[in-house]
mmCIF file of C-alpha atoms in Angstrom:
data_model
loop_
_atom_site.group_PDB
_atom_site.id
_atom_site.type_symbol
_atom_site.label_atom_id
_atom_site.label_comp_id
_atom_site.label_asym_id
_atom_site.label_seq_id
_atom_site.Cartn_x
_atom_site.Cartn_y
_atom_site.Cartn_z
ATOM 1 C CA MET A 1 0.000 0.000 0.000
ATOM 2 C CA THR A 2 1.382 3.374 -0.942
ATOM 3 C CA VAL A 3 1.296 6.391 1.299
ATOM 4 C CA ALA A 4 -1.220 8.055 -1.007
ATOM 5 C CA SER A 5 -3.719 5.213 -0.748
ATOM 6 C CA LYS A 6 -3.307 5.079 3.031
ATOM 7 C CA VAL A 7 -3.993 8.800 3.215
ATOM 8 C CA LYS A 8 -7.050 8.310 1.018
ATOM 9 C CA GLN A 9 -8.357 5.650 3.334
ATOM 10 C CA THR A 10 -7.939 7.915 6.330
ATOM 11 C CA ILE A 11 -9.736 10.724 4.502
ATOM 12 C CA ALA A 12 -12.650 8.395 3.777
ATOM 13 C CA THR A 13 -12.851 7.331 7.434
ATOM 14 C CA LEU A 14 -12.706 10.962 8.550
ATOM 15 C CA GLN A 15 -15.536 11.885 6.198
ATOM 16 C CA GLY A 16 -17.597 9.001 7.534
ATOM 17 C CA ILE A 17 -16.982 10.211 11.089
ATOM 18 C CA LYS A 18 -17.916 13.726 10.102
ATOM 19 C CA SER A 19 -21.262 12.732 8.621
ATOM 20 C CA THR A 20 -22.136 10.521 11.592
ATOM 21 C CA LEU A 21 -21.300 13.354 13.963
ATOM 22 C CA GLU A 22 -23.502 15.676 11.937
ATOM 23 C CA ILE A 23 -26.395 13.227 12.196
ATOM 24 C CA TYR A 24 -25.920 13.083 15.966
ATOM 25 C CA ALA A 25 -25.760 16.859 16.201
ATOM 26 C CA ALA A 26 -29.055 17.148 14.348
ATOM 27 C CA GLN A 27 -30.732 14.351 16.240
ATOM 28 C CA CYS A 28 -29.679 15.113 19.746
ATOM 29 C CA GLN A 29 -32.012 16.959 22.110
ATOM 30 C CA ASP A 30 -29.433 18.336 24.489
ATOM 31 C CA GLU A 31 -27.800 21.596 23.385
ATOM 32 C CA GLU A 32 -24.494 20.977 25.084
ATOM 33 C CA ALA A 33 -24.107 17.591 23.425
ATOM 34 C CA ALA A 34 -25.202 19.012 20.068
ATOM 35 C CA SER A 35 -22.529 21.697 20.244
ATOM 36 C CA ALA A 36 -19.903 19.098 21.150
ATOM 37 C CA TYR A 37 -20.907 17.024 18.119
ATOM 38 C CA GLN A 38 -20.806 20.099 15.896
ATOM 39 C CA GLU A 39 -17.390 21.075 17.170
ATOM 40 C CA GLY A 40 -16.233 17.518 16.550
ATOM 41 C CA SER A 41 -17.523 17.458 12.995
ATOM 42 C CA ARG A 42 -15.879 20.838 12.301
ATOM 43 C CA VAL A 43 -12.456 19.683 13.507
ATOM 44 C CA VAL A 44 -12.749 16.395 11.659
ATOM 45 C CA SER A 45 -13.649 18.113 8.400
ATOM 46 C CA GLU A 46 -10.696 20.512 8.841
ATOM 47 C CA THR A 47 -8.392 17.557 9.256
ATOM 48 C CA ALA A 48 -9.908 15.864 6.208
ATOM 49 C CA SER A 49 -9.368 18.967 4.059
ATOM 50 C CA ASP A 50 -5.743 19.285 5.282
ATOM 51 C CA LEU A 51 -5.193 15.688 4.295
ATOM 52 C CA GLU A 52 -6.753 16.285 0.892
ATOM 53 C CA LYS A 53 -4.286 19.083 0.246
ATOM 54 C CA ARG A 54 -1.443 16.812 1.231
ATOM 55 C CA LEU A 55 -2.862 14.089 -1.004
ATOM 56 C CA LYS A 56 -2.677 16.415 -4.023
ATOM 57 C CA THR A 57 1.027 16.963 -3.354
ATOM 58 C CA LEU A 58 1.568 13.225 -2.962
ATOM 59 C CA GLU A 59 -0.211 12.445 -6.204
ATOM 60 C CA PHE A 60 1.858 15.104 -7.933
ATOM 61 C CA GLU A 61 5.024 13.499 -6.600
ATOM 62 C CA GLU A 62 3.987 9.946 -7.441
ATOM 63 C CA PRO A 63 1.736 10.304 -10.489
ATOM 64 C CA GLU A 64 1.936 6.584 -11.236
ATOM 65 C CA TYR A 65 -0.280 5.809 -8.199
ATOM 66 C CA ARG A 66 -2.946 8.385 -8.964
ATOM 67 C CA GLY A 67 -6.519 7.231 -8.786
ATOM 68 C CA LEU A 68 -5.830 4.255 -6.577
ATOM 69 C CA MET B 1 -89.187 -5.327 47.621
ATOM 70 C CA ARG B 2 -87.680 -8.740 47.886
ATOM 71 C CA GLU B 3 -84.646 -8.998 50.110
ATOM 72 C CA TRP B 4 -82.232 -10.206 47.448
ATOM 73 C CA THR B 5 -83.043 -7.493 44.919
ATOM 74 C CA GLU B 6 -82.407 -4.875 47.554
ATOM 75 C CA ILE B 7 -79.031 -6.343 48.411
ATOM 76 C CA LEU B 8 -78.219 -6.562 44.708
ATOM 77 C CA LEU B 9 -79.045 -2.908 44.147
ATOM 78 C CA ARG B 10 -77.228 -1.746 47.288
ATOM 79 C CA SER B 11 -74.114 -3.722 46.458
ATOM 80 C CA GLY B 12 -74.055 -2.590 42.857
ATOM 81 C CA GLY B 13 -74.544 1.037 43.785
ATOM 82 C CA LEU B 14 -71.973 0.954 46.569
ATOM 83 C CA PHE B 15 -69.456 -0.751 44.324
ATOM 84 C CA PHE B 16 -69.375 2.221 42.004
ATOM 85 C CA LEU B 17 -69.757 4.744 44.832
ATOM 86 C CA ALA B 18 -66.737 3.253 46.626
ATOM 87 C CA LEU B 19 -64.749 3.232 43.397
ATOM 88 C CA PHE B 20 -65.526 6.890 42.872
ATOM 89 C CA LEU B 21 -64.835 7.913 46.479
ATOM 90 C CA ILE B 22 -61.476 6.169 46.623
ATOM 91 C CA ARG B 23 -60.502 7.851 43.343
ATOM 92 C CA VAL B 24 -61.487 11.220 44.768
ATOM 93 C CA MET B 25 -59.459 10.607 47.933
ATOM 94 C CA GLY B 26 -56.232 10.392 45.992
ATOM 95 C CA ARG B 27 -53.968 7.721 44.699
ATOM 96 C CA ARG B 28 -51.737 6.810 47.572
ATOM 97 C CA GLN B 29 -50.334 3.320 47.707
ATOM 98 C CA PRO B 30 -51.534 1.219 50.639
ATOM 99 C CA SER B 31 -47.965 0.446 51.679
ATOM 100 C CA ARG B 32 -47.049 4.139 51.740
ATOM 101 C CA MET B 33 -49.935 5.243 53.929
ATOM 102 C CA SER B 34 -49.550 6.574 57.404
ATOM 103 C CA PRO B 35 -51.321 4.441 60.035
ATOM 104 C CA PHE B 36 -54.193 6.877 60.366
ATOM 105 C CA THR B 37 -54.912 6.986 56.627
ATOM 106 C CA PHE B 38 -54.906 3.220 56.713
ATOM 107 C CA VAL B 39 -57.537 3.196 59.473
ATOM 108 C CA ASN B 40 -59.520 5.743 57.504
ATOM 109 C CA TYR B 41 -59.604 3.536 54.416
ATOM 110 C CA ILE B 42 -60.557 0.495 56.459
ATOM 111 C CA VAL B 43 -63.470 2.322 58.110
ATOM 112 C CA ILE B 44 -64.728 3.440 54.708
ATOM 113 C CA ALA B 45 -64.427 -0.089 53.398
ATOM 114 C CA MET B 46 -66.276 -1.513 56.407
ATOM 115 C CA ILE B 47 -69.105 0.989 56.272
ATOM 116 C CA SER B 48 -69.556 0.240 52.584
ATOM 117 C CA ALA B 49 -69.576 -3.486 53.266
ATOM 118 C CA LEU B 50 -72.053 -3.156 56.129
ATOM 119 C CA ILE B 51 -74.456 -1.051 54.056
ATOM 120 C CA SER B 52 -74.077 -3.389 51.136
ATOM 121 C CA ILE B 53 -75.180 -6.501 53.032
ATOM 122 C CA LYS B 54 -77.871 -4.620 54.954
ATOM 123 C CA ILE B 55 -76.407 -4.862 58.426
ATOM 124 C CA ILE B 56 -76.929 -1.107 58.471
ATOM 125 C CA ARG B 57 -80.605 -1.158 57.599
ATOM 126 C CA ASP B 58 -81.126 2.530 56.972
ATOM 127 C CA LEU B 59 -79.421 3.470 53.719
ATOM 128 C CA ALA B 60 -79.422 7.210 54.497
ATOM 129 C CA LEU B 61 -77.714 6.760 57.881
ATOM 130 C CA GLY B 62 -75.040 4.596 56.355
ATOM 131 C CA LEU B 63 -74.361 7.046 53.581
ATOM 132 C CA ILE B 64 -74.064 9.901 56.098
ATOM 133 C CA ALA B 65 -71.418 7.993 58.022
ATOM 134 C CA LEU B 66 -69.584 7.154 54.806
ATOM 135 C CA GLY B 67 -69.782 10.763 53.667
ATOM 136 C CA VAL B 68 -68.352 12.074 56.930
ATOM 137 C CA TRP B 69 -65.370 9.742 56.806
ATOM 138 C CA VAL B 70 -64.634 10.568 53.195
ATOM 139 C CA PHE B 71 -65.193 14.291 53.587
ATOM 140 C CA LEU B 72 -63.044 14.601 56.725
ATOM 141 C CA SER B 73 -60.273 12.661 55.092
ATOM 142 C CA ILE B 74 -60.268 14.909 52.035
ATOM 143 C CA ALA B 75 -60.549 18.023 54.215
ATOM 144 C CA LEU B 76 -57.620 16.948 56.387
ATOM 145 C CA ASP B 77 -55.515 16.179 53.319
ATOM 146 C CA TYR B 78 -56.298 19.617 51.968
ATOM 147 C CA LEU B 79 -55.476 21.324 55.272
ATOM 148 C CA ALA B 80 -52.254 19.348 55.477
ATOM 149 C CA LEU B 81 -51.295 20.732 52.090
ATOM 150 C CA LYS B 82 -51.899 24.258 53.296
ATOM 151 C CA SER B 83 -50.443 24.106 56.780
ATOM 152 C CA LYS B 84 -47.345 22.387 58.020
ATOM 153 C CA TRP B 85 -48.716 22.288 61.547
ATOM 154 C CA VAL B 86 -51.748 20.245 60.478
ATOM 155 C CA HIS B 87 -49.533 18.077 58.348
ATOM 156 C CA ASP B 88 -47.302 17.220 61.298
ATOM 157 C CA LEU B 89 -50.346 16.650 63.478
ATOM 158 C CA ILE B 90 -51.863 14.134 61.070
ATOM 159 C CA ASN B 91 -48.842 12.409 59.680
ATOM 160 C CA GLY B 92 -46.461 12.824 62.565
ATOM 161 C CA LYS B 93 -42.815 13.569 61.998
ATOM 162 C CA ALA B 94 -40.035 11.417 60.757
ATOM 163 C CA THR B 95 -38.052 9.892 63.628
ATOM 164 C CA ILE B 96 -34.300 9.819 63.551
ATOM 165 C CA LEU B 97 -33.158 6.333 64.487
ATOM 166 C CA MET B 98 -29.424 6.664 63.938
ATOM 167 C CA LYS B 99 -27.281 9.736 63.898
ATOM 168 C CA ASP B 100 -23.527 10.073 63.379
ATOM 169 C CA GLY B 101 -23.470 6.288 63.195
ATOM 170 C CA LYS B 102 -24.979 5.888 66.673
ATOM 171 C CA VAL B 103 -28.361 4.368 67.449
ATOM 172 C CA MET B 104 -30.718 6.743 69.245
ATOM 173 C CA GLU B 105 -32.236 4.313 71.738
ATOM 174 C CA GLU B 106 -34.836 6.667 73.151
ATOM 175 C CA ASN B 107 -36.198 7.421 69.661
ATOM 176 C CA LEU B 108 -36.281 3.708 68.985
ATOM 177 C CA LEU B 109 -38.381 3.255 72.099
ATOM 178 C CA GLN B 110 -40.635 6.114 71.058
ATOM 179 C CA VAL B 111 -41.614 4.382 67.807
ATOM 180 C CA ARG B 112 -41.612 0.957 69.563
ATOM 181 C CA TYR B 113 -38.933 -0.506 67.474
ATOM 182 C CA THR B 114 -36.564 -3.200 68.611
ATOM 183 C CA GLY B 115 -32.923 -3.495 67.692
ATOM 184 C CA GLU B 116 -33.753 -6.676 65.789
ATOM 185 C CA GLU B 117 -36.288 -4.860 63.650
ATOM 186 C CA LEU B 118 -33.877 -2.023 63.018
ATOM 187 C CA LEU B 119 -31.252 -4.505 61.845
ATOM 188 C CA ARG B 120 -33.794 -6.306 59.682
ATOM 189 C CA ASP B 121 -34.903 -3.122 57.973
ATOM 190 C CA LEU B 122 -31.314 -1.988 57.483
ATOM 191 C CA ARG B 123 -30.591 -5.311 55.835
ATOM 192 C CA SER B 124 -33.555 -4.895 53.545
ATOM 193 C CA LYS B 125 -31.871 -1.677 52.435
ATOM 194 C CA ASN B 126 -28.783 -3.750 51.702
ATOM 195 C CA VAL B 127 -26.904 -2.443 54.719
ATOM 196 C CA PHE B 128 -25.509 -5.400 56.607
ATOM 197 C CA ASN B 129 -22.868 -3.532 58.519
ATOM 198 C CA MET B 130 -24.057 -1.020 61.101
ATOM 199 C CA ALA B 131 -20.717 0.714 60.906
ATOM 200 C CA ASP B 132 -21.575 1.876 57.376
ATOM 201 C CA VAL B 133 -24.554 3.925 58.518
ATOM 202 C CA GLU B 134 -24.183 7.632 59.045
ATOM 203 C CA PHE B 135 -27.850 8.454 59.472
ATOM 204 C CA ALA B 136 -31.088 6.478 59.468
ATOM 205 C CA VAL B 137 -34.581 7.816 59.718
ATOM 206 C CA MET B 138 -38.029 6.282 60.073
ATOM 207 C CA GLU B 139 -40.486 8.000 57.794
ATOM 208 C CA THR B 140 -44.061 8.639 58.858
ATOM 209 C CA THR B 141 -45.129 5.651 56.790
ATOM 210 C CA GLY B 142 -42.875 3.366 58.835
ATOM 211 C CA ASP B 143 -40.290 2.977 56.101
ATOM 212 C CA ILE B 144 -36.630 3.216 56.991
ATOM 213 C CA ASN B 145 -34.270 5.288 54.910
ATOM 214 C CA VAL B 146 -30.540 5.098 55.312
ATOM 215 C CA PHE B 147 -27.808 7.560 54.517
ATOM 216 C CA LEU B 148 -24.479 5.809 54.264
ATOM 217 C CA LYS B 149 -21.110 7.098 55.391
ATOM 218 C CA SER B 150 -19.466 8.970 52.573
ATOM 219 C CA GLU B 151 -16.774 6.343 52.011
ATOM 220 C CA LYS B 152 -19.386 3.596 51.758
ATOM 221 C CA LYS B 153 -21.634 5.320 49.280
ATOM 222 C CA PRO B 154 -21.893 3.987 45.736
ATOM 223 C CA VAL B 155 -19.474 5.659 43.386
ATOM 224 C CA THR B 156 -20.915 8.230 41.030
ATOM 225 C CA PRO B 157 -19.243 9.675 37.924
ATOM 226 C CA HIS B 158 -18.889 12.866 39.927
ATOM 227 C CA ASP B 159 -16.747 11.060 42.525
ATOM 228 C CA LEU B 160 -14.508 9.756 39.762
ATOM 229 C CA GLY B 161 -14.202 13.191 38.206
ATOM 230 C CA LYS B 162 -15.611 11.816 34.957
ATOM 231 C CA GLN B 163 -17.729 13.887 32.676
ATOM 232 C CA VAL B 164 -20.863 12.160 31.457
ATOM 233 C CA SER B 165 -23.407 13.240 28.907
ATOM 234 C CA PRO B 166 -26.934 14.023 30.033
ATOM 235 C CA GLN B 167 -29.245 11.152 29.099
ATOM 236 C CA PRO B 168 -32.869 12.026 28.470
ATOM 237 C CA GLU B 169 -35.338 9.250 29.235
ATOM 238 C CA PRO B 170 -35.804 6.675 26.485
ATOM 239 C CA GLN B 171 -39.089 6.736 24.631
ATOM 240 C CA THR B 172 -41.019 3.620 23.689
ATOM 241 C CA VAL B 173 -41.893 4.020 20.026
ATOM 242 C CA ILE B 174 -43.164 0.541 19.127
ATOM 243 C CA LEU B 175 -45.431 -1.626 21.272
ATOM 244 C CA ASP B 176 -46.932 -4.923 20.046
ATOM 245 C CA GLY B 177 -45.910 -4.079 16.503
ATOM 246 C CA ASN B 178 -47.724 -0.731 16.506
ATOM 247 C CA ILE B 179 -45.900 2.548 16.076
ATOM 248 C CA LEU B 180 -46.690 5.082 18.802
ATOM 249 C CA ASN B 181 -46.761 8.559 17.338
ATOM 250 C CA GLU B 182 -46.575 10.722 20.425
ATOM 251 C CA PRO B 183 -43.241 9.461 21.829
ATOM 252 C CA LEU B 184 -41.771 9.644 18.336
ATOM 253 C CA SER B 185 -42.710 13.274 17.924
ATOM 254 C CA ASN B 186 -41.402 13.999 21.442
ATOM 255 C CA LEU B 187 -37.979 13.055 20.103
ATOM 256 C CA GLY B 188 -38.488 15.090 16.954
ATOM 257 C CA LEU B 189 -38.589 11.969 14.777
ATOM 258 C CA ASN B 190 -41.246 10.541 12.496
ATOM 259 C CA ARG B 191 -42.510 7.255 11.088
ATOM 260 C CA ASP B 192 -40.280 7.442 8.035
ATOM 261 C CA TRP B 193 -37.188 7.662 10.218
ATOM 262 C CA LEU B 194 -38.359 4.621 12.170
ATOM 263 C CA LYS B 195 -39.033 2.655 8.978
ATOM 264 C CA VAL B 196 -35.535 3.426 7.701
ATOM 265 C CA GLN B 197 -34.035 2.291 11.018
ATOM 266 C CA LEU B 198 -36.038 -0.955 10.949
ATOM 267 C CA ASP B 199 -34.946 -1.581 7.364
ATOM 268 C CA ASN B 200 -31.329 -1.050 8.415
ATOM 269 C CA LEU B 201 -31.774 -3.653 11.142
ATOM 270 C CA GLY B 202 -33.501 -5.922 8.661
ATOM 271 C CA VAL B 203 -36.626 -6.547 10.745
ATOM 272 C CA SER B 204 -40.258 -5.953 9.859
ATOM 273 C CA GLN B 205 -42.446 -3.771 12.006
ATOM 274 C CA ASP B 206 -44.908 -6.600 12.777
ATOM 275 C CA ASN B 207 -42.133 -8.638 14.320
ATOM 276 C CA VAL B 208 -41.207 -5.967 16.891
ATOM 277 C CA PHE B 209 -42.651 -6.439 20.360
ATOM 278 C CA ILE B 210 -41.033 -3.394 21.987
ATOM 279 C CA GLY B 211 -38.921 -0.709 20.349
ATOM 280 C CA GLN B 212 -37.227 2.012 22.353
ATOM 281 C CA VAL B 213 -35.244 5.033 21.248
ATOM 282 C CA ASP B 214 -32.699 6.349 23.734
ATOM 283 C CA GLY B 215 -31.817 9.976 24.258
ATOM 284 C CA SER B 216 -29.187 10.011 21.531
ATOM 285 C CA GLY B 217 -31.531 8.518 18.954
ATOM 286 C CA GLU B 218 -30.417 4.878 18.921
ATOM 287 C CA LEU B 219 -33.133 2.317 18.365
ATOM 288 C CA TYR B 220 -33.268 -0.837 20.475
ATOM 289 C CA VAL B 221 -35.785 -3.512 19.486
ATOM 290 C CA ASP B 222 -37.068 -6.691 21.072
ATOM 291 C CA LEU B 223 -38.580 -9.133 18.587
ATOM 292 C CA TYR B 224 -41.334 -11.718 18.872
ATOM 293 C CA ASP B 225 -39.072 -14.124 17.089
ATOM 294 C CA ASP B 226 -36.196 -14.615 19.512
ATOM 295 C CA ALA B 227 -34.281 -16.753 17.029
ATOM 296 C CA ILE B 228 -33.357 -13.630 15.068
ATOM 297 C CA GLN B 229 -30.252 -11.902 16.318
ATOM 298 C CA VAL B 230 -30.618 -8.152 16.115
ATOM 299 C CA PRO B 231 -27.406 -6.145 15.965
ATOM 300 C CA GLN B 232 -27.342 -3.904 19.006
ATOM 301 C CA PRO B 233 -26.539 -0.255 18.415
ATOM 302 C CA LYS B 234 -22.775 0.142 18.560
ATOM 303 C CA VAL B 235 -22.438 3.138 16.257
ATOM 304 C CA LYS B 236 -21.033 5.384 18.935
ATOM 305 C CA GLU B 237 -18.370 2.959 20.107
ATOM 306 C CA LEU B 238 -17.415 2.414 16.479
ATOM 307 C CA LEU B 239 -17.236 6.138 15.878
ATOM 308 C CA TYR B 240 -14.978 6.573 18.878
ATOM 309 C CA ALA B 241 -12.718 3.750 17.733
ATOM 310 C CA ASN B 242 -12.534 5.277 14.252
ATOM 311 C CA LEU B 243 -11.573 8.648 15.664
ATOM 312 C CA GLU B 244 -8.750 7.039 17.594
ATOM 313 C CA LYS B 245 -7.655 5.095 14.526
ATOM 314 C CA CYS B 246 -7.475 8.250 12.405
ATOM 315 C CA GLN B 247 -5.437 9.948 15.060
ATOM 316 C CA VAL B 248 -2.975 7.050 15.127
ATOM 317 C CA ASP B 249 -2.860 7.030 11.295
ATOM 318 C CA LEU B 250 -1.947 10.702 11.256
ATOM 319 C CA THR B 251 0.814 10.149 13.780
ATOM 320 C CA SER B 252 2.255 7.306 11.730
ATOM 321 C CA PHE B 253 2.112 9.431 8.532
ATOM 322 C CA ALA B 254 4.041 12.061 10.420
ATOM 323 C CA LEU B 255 6.692 9.513 11.319
ATOM 324 C CA ASP B 256 6.899 8.183 7.752
ATOM 325 C CA THR B 257 7.278 11.475 5.934
ATOM 326 C CA LYS B 258 10.593 13.253 5.506
ATOM 327 C CA ASN B 259 8.976 16.480 4.406
ATOM 328 C CA GLY B 260 9.137 18.890 7.371
ATOM 329 C CA GLU B 261 6.058 20.866 6.467
ATOM 330 C CA ALA B 262 3.937 17.768 5.951
ATOM 331 C CA LYS B 263 5.163 16.358 9.253
ATOM 332 C CA TYR B 264 3.985 19.513 10.964
ATOM 333 C CA ILE B 265 0.535 19.332 9.326
ATOM 334 C CA TYR B 266 0.101 15.692 10.292
ATOM 335 C CA LEU B 267 1.154 16.220 13.890
ATOM 336 C CA ASN B 268 -0.963 19.321 14.256
ATOM 337 C CA ASN B 269 -4.042 17.516 12.963
ATOM 338 C CA ALA B 270 -3.335 14.478 15.128
ATOM 339 C CA GLN B 271 -3.236 16.819 18.112
ATOM 340 C CA LYS B 272 -6.546 18.407 17.145
ATOM 341 C CA LEU B 273 -8.180 15.022 16.678
ATOM 342 C CA LYS B 274 -6.894 13.941 20.069
ATOM 343 C CA GLN B 275 -8.496 16.946 21.717
ATOM 344 C CA VAL B 276 -11.797 16.423 19.968
ATOM 345 C CA THR B 277 -11.783 12.705 20.820
ATOM 346 C CA LYS B 278 -11.307 13.595 24.449
ATOM 347 C CA LYS B 279 -14.123 16.098 24.283
ATOM 348 C CA LEU B 280 -16.503 13.645 22.638
ATOM 349 C CA GLU B 281 -15.619 10.754 24.921
ATOM 350 C CA PRO B 282 -18.382 11.361 27.491
ATOM 351 C CA TYR B 283 -20.977 11.572 24.735
ATOM 352 C CA LEU B 284 -19.805 8.583 22.727
ATOM 353 C CA LEU B 285 -18.828 6.108 25.406
ATOM 354 C CA ARG B 286 -21.192 6.925 28.259
#
């Protein structure tokens, strides 16, 4: 497994986490918990976008693995 | 009128009258009544029985007696609500049986309670060791309530310094295969949501005996057909595990890369994820 594909996998997991957290934030009755979920989904999506940027660089460096 | 028809009519009428009167007098449980209320109920029951089988011949006289007992009882209850003095007079006061871990013998004598009985009632509260008791009190109903010494009290999350998420009460949304609309709307959900959840679990609505939704919106179902294994909701635990995994992944990327800037980005994000995982822990795991 190349670094790029590992990073991709992590991005996918992070996006899954983000959407689940968003569902919880919408579903939950308690405001404090909802804000914690929202905060969580914000941080997770920031991390995912940072990783995506890094992924672009990686794919540029190793074009032969692009699209994996 | 023939004797038996009269008894039939009296009994039938009193049956419903008694039902109504007891409803009007409140809904206290027999085991939680103070001795006087207990006597009150028994007198009402006996008067009703005596009228019903014609031992009290005159219906009017019997009903007067019944009325007085019911009325006075309601009046006293009302006064007790309004005035603490009346309340103490009727119900008496709670008696302290143990204080600072010591038995108050004179109070025990006052409520005619032997040491044996005290021990028995402490045991029924799961207190086998007298040394664990800080304070014990006999309520006006005769129940014993025990306050344990602080080091013997059950541990709460507060004692452990753990943060826990508030848990609203679960709502029962399916009973006997029927969807209950009111609890669903209390949670801000609807039938469509429930149908999607049931489809995800792979069970049909008719097969569900009881379905409950907890405060965070997870559905738990009990099926008629116990041979079917229903996956229990583990989404939150999984989410938490995934968060931790991502954090570890980021750290290992940071170790693998030789690019200084990338290393910084990875480590920074790993740190952020760690913080957010810690913040979400009480909500996801407890």
